[in-house]
Coordinates of N, CA and C in Angstrom, one line a residue:
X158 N 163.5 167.9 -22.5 CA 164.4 169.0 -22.4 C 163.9 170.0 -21.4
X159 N 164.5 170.4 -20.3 CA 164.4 171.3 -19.8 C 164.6 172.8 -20.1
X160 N 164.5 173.7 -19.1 CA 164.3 175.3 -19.3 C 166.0 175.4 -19.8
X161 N 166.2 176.4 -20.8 CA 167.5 176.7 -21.3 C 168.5 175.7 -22.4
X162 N 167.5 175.0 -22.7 CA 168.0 173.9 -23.2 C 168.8 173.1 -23.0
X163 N 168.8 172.5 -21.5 CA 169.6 171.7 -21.0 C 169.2 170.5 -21.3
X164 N 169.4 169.6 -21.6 CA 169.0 167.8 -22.0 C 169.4 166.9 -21.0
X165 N 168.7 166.6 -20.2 CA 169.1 165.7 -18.8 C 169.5 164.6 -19.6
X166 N 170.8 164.1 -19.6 CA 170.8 162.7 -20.1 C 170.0 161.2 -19.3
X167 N 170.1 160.2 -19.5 CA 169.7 159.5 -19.2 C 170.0 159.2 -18.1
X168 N 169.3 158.6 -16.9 CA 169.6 158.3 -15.6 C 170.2 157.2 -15.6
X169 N 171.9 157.9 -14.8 CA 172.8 156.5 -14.5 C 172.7 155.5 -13.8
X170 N 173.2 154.7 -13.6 CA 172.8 153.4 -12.6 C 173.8 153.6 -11.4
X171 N 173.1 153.3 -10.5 CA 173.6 153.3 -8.7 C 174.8 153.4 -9.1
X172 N 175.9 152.5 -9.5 CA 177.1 152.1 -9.7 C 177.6 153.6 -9.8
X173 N 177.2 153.9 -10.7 CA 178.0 155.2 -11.5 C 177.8 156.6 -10.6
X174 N 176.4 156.1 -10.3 CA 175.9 157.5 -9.5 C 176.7 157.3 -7.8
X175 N 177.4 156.4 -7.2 CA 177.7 156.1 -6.3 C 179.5 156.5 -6.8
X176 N 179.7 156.5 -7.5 CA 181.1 156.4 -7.8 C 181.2 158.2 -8.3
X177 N 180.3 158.6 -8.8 CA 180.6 160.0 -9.3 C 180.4 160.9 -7.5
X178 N 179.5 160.3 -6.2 CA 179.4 160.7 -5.6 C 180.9 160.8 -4.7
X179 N 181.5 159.7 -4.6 CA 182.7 158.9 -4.2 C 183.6 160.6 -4.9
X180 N 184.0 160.3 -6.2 CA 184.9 161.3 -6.7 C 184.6 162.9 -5.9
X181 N 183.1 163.6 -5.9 CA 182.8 164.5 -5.8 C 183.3 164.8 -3.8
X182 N 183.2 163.6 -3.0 CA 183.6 164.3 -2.1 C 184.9 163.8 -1.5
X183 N 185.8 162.9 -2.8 CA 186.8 163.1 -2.4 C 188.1 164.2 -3.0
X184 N 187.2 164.5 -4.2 CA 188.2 165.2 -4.9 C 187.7 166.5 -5.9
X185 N 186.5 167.0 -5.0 CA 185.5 167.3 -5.1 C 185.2 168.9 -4.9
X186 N 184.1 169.6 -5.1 CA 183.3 170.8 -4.6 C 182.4 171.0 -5.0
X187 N 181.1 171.8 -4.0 CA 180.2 172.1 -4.4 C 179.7 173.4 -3.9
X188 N 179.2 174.6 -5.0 CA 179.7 176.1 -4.4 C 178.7 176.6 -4.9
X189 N 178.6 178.0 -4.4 CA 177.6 179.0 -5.5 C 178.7 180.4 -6.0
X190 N 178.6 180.1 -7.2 CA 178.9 181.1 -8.1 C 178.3 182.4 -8.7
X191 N 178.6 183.6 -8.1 CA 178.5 185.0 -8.6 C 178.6 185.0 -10.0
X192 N 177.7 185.3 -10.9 CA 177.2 184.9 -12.1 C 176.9 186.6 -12.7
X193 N 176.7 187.1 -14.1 CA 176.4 188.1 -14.8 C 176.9 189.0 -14.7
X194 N 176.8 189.8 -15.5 CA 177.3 191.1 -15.1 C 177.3 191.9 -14.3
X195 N 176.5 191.9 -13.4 CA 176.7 192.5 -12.0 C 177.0 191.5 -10.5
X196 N 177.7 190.5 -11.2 CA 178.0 189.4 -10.5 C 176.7 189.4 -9.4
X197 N 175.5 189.5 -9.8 CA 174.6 189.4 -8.3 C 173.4 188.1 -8.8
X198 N 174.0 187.3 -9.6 CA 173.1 185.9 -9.7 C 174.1 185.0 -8.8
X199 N 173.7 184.2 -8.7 CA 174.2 182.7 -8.0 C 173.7 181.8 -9.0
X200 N 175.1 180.8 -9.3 CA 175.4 179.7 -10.0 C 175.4 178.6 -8.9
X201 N 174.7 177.6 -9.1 CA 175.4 176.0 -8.5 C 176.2 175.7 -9.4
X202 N 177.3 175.1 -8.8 CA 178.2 174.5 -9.8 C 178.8 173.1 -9.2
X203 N 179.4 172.2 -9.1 CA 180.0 171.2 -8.7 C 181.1 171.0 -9.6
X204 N 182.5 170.7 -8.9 CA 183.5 170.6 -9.6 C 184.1 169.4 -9.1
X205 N 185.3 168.8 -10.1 CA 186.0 168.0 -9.6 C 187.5 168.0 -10.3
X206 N 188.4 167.6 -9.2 CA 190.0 167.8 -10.2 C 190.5 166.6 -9.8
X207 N 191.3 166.2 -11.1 CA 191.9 164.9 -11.2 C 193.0 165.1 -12.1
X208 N 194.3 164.3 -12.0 CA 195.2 165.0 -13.0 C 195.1 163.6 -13.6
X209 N 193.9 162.9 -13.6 CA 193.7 161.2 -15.0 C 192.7 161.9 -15.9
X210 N 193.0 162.5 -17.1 CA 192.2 163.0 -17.8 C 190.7 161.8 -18.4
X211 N 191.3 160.6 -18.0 CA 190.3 159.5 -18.2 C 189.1 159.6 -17.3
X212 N 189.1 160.3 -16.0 CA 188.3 160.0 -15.4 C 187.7 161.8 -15.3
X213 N 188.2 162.7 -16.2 CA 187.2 163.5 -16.3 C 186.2 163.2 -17.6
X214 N 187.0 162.6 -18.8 CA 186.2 162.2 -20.1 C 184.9 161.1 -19.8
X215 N 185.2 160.4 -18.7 CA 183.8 159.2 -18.2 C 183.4 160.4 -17.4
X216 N 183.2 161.5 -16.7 CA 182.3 162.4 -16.3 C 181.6 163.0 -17.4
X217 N 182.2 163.6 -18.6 CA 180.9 164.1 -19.7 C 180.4 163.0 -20.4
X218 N 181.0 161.8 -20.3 CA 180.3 160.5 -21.0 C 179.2 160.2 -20.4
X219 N 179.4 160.4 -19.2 CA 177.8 159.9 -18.6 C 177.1 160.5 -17.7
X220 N 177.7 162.2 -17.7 CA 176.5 163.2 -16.8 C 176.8 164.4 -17.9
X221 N 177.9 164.3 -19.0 CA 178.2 165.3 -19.5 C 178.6 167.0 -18.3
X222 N 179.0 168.0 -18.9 CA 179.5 169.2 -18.4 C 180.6 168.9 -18.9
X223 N 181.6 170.2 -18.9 CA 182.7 170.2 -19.0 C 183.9 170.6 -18.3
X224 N 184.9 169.8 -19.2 CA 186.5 169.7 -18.6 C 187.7 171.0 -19.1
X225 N 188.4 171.9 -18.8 CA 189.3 172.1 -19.0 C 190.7 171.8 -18.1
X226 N 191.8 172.2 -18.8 CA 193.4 171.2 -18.2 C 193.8 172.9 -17.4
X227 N 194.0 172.9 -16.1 CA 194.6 173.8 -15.1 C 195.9 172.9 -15.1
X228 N 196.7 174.4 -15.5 CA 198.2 173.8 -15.1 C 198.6 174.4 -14.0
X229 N 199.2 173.8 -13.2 CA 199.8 174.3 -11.9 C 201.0 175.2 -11.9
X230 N 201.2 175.8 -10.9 CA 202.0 176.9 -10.9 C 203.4 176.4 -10.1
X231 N 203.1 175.9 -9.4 CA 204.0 174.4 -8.5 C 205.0 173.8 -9.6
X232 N 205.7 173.8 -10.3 CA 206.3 172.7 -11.0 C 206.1 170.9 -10.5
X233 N 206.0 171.1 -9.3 CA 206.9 169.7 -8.7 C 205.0 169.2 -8.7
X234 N 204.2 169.6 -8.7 CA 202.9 169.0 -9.3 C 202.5 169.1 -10.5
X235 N 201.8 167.9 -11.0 CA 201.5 167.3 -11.9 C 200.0 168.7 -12.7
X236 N 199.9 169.3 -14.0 CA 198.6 169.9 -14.5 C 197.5 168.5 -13.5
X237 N 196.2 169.4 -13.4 CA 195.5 168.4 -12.9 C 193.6 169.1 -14.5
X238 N 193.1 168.5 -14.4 CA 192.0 168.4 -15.2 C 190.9 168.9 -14.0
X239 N 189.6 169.7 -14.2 CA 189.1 170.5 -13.6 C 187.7 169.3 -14.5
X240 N 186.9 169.0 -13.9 CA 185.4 169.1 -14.9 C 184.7 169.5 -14.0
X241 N 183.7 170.6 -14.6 CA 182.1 171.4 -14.0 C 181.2 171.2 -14.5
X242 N 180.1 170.9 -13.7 CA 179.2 171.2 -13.8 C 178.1 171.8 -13.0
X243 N 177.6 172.7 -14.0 CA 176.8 174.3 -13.3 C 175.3 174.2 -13.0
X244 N 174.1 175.3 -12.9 CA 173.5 174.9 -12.4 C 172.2 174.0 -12.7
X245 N 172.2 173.8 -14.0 CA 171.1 173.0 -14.4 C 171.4 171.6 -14.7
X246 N 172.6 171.3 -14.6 CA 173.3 169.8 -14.6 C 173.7 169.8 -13.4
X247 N 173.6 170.3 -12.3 CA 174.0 170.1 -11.0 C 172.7 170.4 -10.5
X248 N 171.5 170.7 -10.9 CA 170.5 170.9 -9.7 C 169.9 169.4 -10.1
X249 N 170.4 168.6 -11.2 CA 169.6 167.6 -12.0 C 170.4 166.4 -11.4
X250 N 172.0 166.4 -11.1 CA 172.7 165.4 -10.5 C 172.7 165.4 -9.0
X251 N 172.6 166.7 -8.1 CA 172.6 166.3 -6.5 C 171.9 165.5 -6.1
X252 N 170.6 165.5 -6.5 CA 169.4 164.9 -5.9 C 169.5 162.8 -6.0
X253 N 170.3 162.9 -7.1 CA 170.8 161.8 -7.5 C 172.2 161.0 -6.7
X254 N 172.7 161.8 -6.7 CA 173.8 161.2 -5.8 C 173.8 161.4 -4.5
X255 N 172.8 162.2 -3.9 CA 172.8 162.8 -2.8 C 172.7 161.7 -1.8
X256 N 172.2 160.3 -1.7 CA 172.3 159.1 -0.9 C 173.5 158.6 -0.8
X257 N 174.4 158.7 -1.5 CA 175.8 158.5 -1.7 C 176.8 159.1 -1.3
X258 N 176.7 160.3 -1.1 CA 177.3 161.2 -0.4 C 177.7 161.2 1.4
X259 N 178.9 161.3 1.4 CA 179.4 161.7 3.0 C 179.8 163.1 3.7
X260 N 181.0 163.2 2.7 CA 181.8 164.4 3.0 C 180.8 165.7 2.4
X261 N 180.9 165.7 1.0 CA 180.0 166.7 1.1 C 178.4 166.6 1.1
X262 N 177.7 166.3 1.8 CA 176.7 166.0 2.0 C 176.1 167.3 2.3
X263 N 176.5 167.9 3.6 CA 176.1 169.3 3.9 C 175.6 170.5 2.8
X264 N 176.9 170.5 1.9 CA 177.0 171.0 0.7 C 175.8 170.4 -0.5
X265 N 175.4 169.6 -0.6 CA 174.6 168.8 -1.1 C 173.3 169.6 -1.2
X266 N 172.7 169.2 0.6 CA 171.6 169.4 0.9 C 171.3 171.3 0.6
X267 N 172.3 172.1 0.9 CA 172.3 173.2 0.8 C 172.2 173.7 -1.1
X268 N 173.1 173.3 -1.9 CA 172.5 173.8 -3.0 C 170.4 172.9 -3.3
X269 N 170.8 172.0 -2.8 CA 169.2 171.7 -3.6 C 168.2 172.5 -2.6
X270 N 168.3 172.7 -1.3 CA 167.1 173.3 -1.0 C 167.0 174.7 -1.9
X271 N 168.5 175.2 -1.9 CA 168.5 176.4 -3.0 C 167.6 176.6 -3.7
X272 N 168.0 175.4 -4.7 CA 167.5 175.4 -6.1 C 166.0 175.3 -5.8
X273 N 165.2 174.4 -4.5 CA 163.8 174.4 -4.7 C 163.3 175.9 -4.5
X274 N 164.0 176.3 -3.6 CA 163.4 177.6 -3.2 C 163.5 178.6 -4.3
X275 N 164.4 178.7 -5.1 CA 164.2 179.6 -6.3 C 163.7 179.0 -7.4
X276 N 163.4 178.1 -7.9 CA 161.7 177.1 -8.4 C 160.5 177.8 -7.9
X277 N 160.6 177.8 -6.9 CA 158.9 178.4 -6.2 C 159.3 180.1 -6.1
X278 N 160.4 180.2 -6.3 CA 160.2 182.1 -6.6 C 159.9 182.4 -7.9
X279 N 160.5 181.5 -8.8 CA 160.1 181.8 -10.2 C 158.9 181.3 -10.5
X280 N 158.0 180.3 -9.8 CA 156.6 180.3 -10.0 C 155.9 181.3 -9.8
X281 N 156.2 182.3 -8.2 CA 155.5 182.8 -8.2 C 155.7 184.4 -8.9
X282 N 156.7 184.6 -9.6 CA 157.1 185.7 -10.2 C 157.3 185.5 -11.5
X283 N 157.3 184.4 -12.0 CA 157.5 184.1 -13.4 C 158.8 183.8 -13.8
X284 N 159.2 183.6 -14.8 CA 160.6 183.2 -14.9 C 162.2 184.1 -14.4
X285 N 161.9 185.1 -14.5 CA 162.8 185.9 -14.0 C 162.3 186.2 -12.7
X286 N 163.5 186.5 -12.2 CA 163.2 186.8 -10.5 C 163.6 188.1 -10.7
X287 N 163.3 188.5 -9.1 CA 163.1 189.9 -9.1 C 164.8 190.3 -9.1
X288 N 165.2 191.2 -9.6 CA 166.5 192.2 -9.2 C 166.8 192.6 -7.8
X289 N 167.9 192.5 -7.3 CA 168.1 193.3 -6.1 C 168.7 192.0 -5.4
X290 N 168.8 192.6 -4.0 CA 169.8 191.6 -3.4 C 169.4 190.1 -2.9
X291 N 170.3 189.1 -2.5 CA 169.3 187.9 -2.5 C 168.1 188.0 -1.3
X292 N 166.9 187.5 -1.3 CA 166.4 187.1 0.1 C 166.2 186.2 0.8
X293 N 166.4 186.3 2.2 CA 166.6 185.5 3.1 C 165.1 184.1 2.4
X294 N 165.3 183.1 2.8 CA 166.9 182.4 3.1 C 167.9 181.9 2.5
X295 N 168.0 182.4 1.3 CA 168.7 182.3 0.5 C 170.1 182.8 1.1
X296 N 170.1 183.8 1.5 CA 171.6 184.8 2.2 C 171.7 184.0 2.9
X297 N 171.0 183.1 4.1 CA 171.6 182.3 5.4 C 172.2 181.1 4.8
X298 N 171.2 180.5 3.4 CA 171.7 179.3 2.9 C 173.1 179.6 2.3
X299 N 173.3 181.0 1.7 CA 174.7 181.1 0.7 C 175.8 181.1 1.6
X300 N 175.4 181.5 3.5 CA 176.5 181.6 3.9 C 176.7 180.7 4.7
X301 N 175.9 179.7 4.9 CA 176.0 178.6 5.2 C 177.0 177.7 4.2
X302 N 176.9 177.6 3.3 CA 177.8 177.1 2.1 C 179.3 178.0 2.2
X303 N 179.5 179.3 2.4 CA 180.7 179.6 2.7 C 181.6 179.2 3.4
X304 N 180.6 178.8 5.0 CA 181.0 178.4 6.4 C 181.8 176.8 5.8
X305 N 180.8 175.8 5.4 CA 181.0 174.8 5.1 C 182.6 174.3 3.9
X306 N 183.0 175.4 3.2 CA 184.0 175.4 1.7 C 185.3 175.8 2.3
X307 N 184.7 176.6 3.3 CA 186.1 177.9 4.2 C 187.2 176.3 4.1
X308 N 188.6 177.0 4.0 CA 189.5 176.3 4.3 C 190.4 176.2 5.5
X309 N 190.8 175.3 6.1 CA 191.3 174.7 7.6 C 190.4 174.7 8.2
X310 N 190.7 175.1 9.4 CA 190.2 174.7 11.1 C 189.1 175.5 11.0
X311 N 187.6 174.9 11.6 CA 186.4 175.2 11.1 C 185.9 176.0 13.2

């Protein structure tokens, strides 16, 4: 069991880990979320939407995180199913699928150096990190990830 009580489930086999990477960058994201009450934490999260509720229920079957049903505002589209997973089930899956990955690959490499680099902050400060605004390179890395999510013509 890891920090917060997160329970890494069991490590999937290529097959799966190749196929969840497949889903993630075709139907896929991978972001940092403004977190707490003064929205000044950063969350990893990785999402994916599918409107086959089957193929979000085999995502908590065998990485777990969770699914809620987004209904669309479109009529003429179908509710699609949303499943997340945040930062401690996503700092525990990139590294995993990360060989597998195409499209978001970029996005990939960018939350895990994240997560290493605020590992070695909280070593050297203890578990809480300091207050105040993020530090570089963290800010280049978060806006690096914006550059990379932005929608259209890059």
């Amino acid at each position: 069991m890891a920090r917060w009580g997160f329970e890494c489930p069991q490590k999937p086999s290529v097959a799966v880990l190749a196929y969840i990477a497949g889903l993630i960058d075709g139907e896929g994201s991978i972001r940092f979320a403004l977190t707490g009450r003064s929205q000044s934490q950063r969350a990893i999260q990785i999402h994916v939407w599918n409107s086959d509720a089957a193929v979000m229920n085999w995502l908590v079957t065998k990485i777990g995180g969770v699914t809620h049903l987004r209904k669309q505002t479109n009529p003429a589209l179908k509710p699609a199913w949303q499943w997340t997973a945040s930062t401690q089930r996503a700092t525990w899956l990139l590294p995993l699928i990360r060989p597998y990955m195409i499209i978001k690959a970029p996005q990939a490499d960018l939350a895990i150096s994240f997560h290493r680099i605020i590992e070695k902050m909280r070593a050297e400060h203890g578990a809480r990190l300091p207050r105040g605004p993020l530090p570089e390179p963290l800010v280049s890395i978060a806006d690096q990830m914006l550059r990379l999510n932005r929608k259209g013509a890059r």
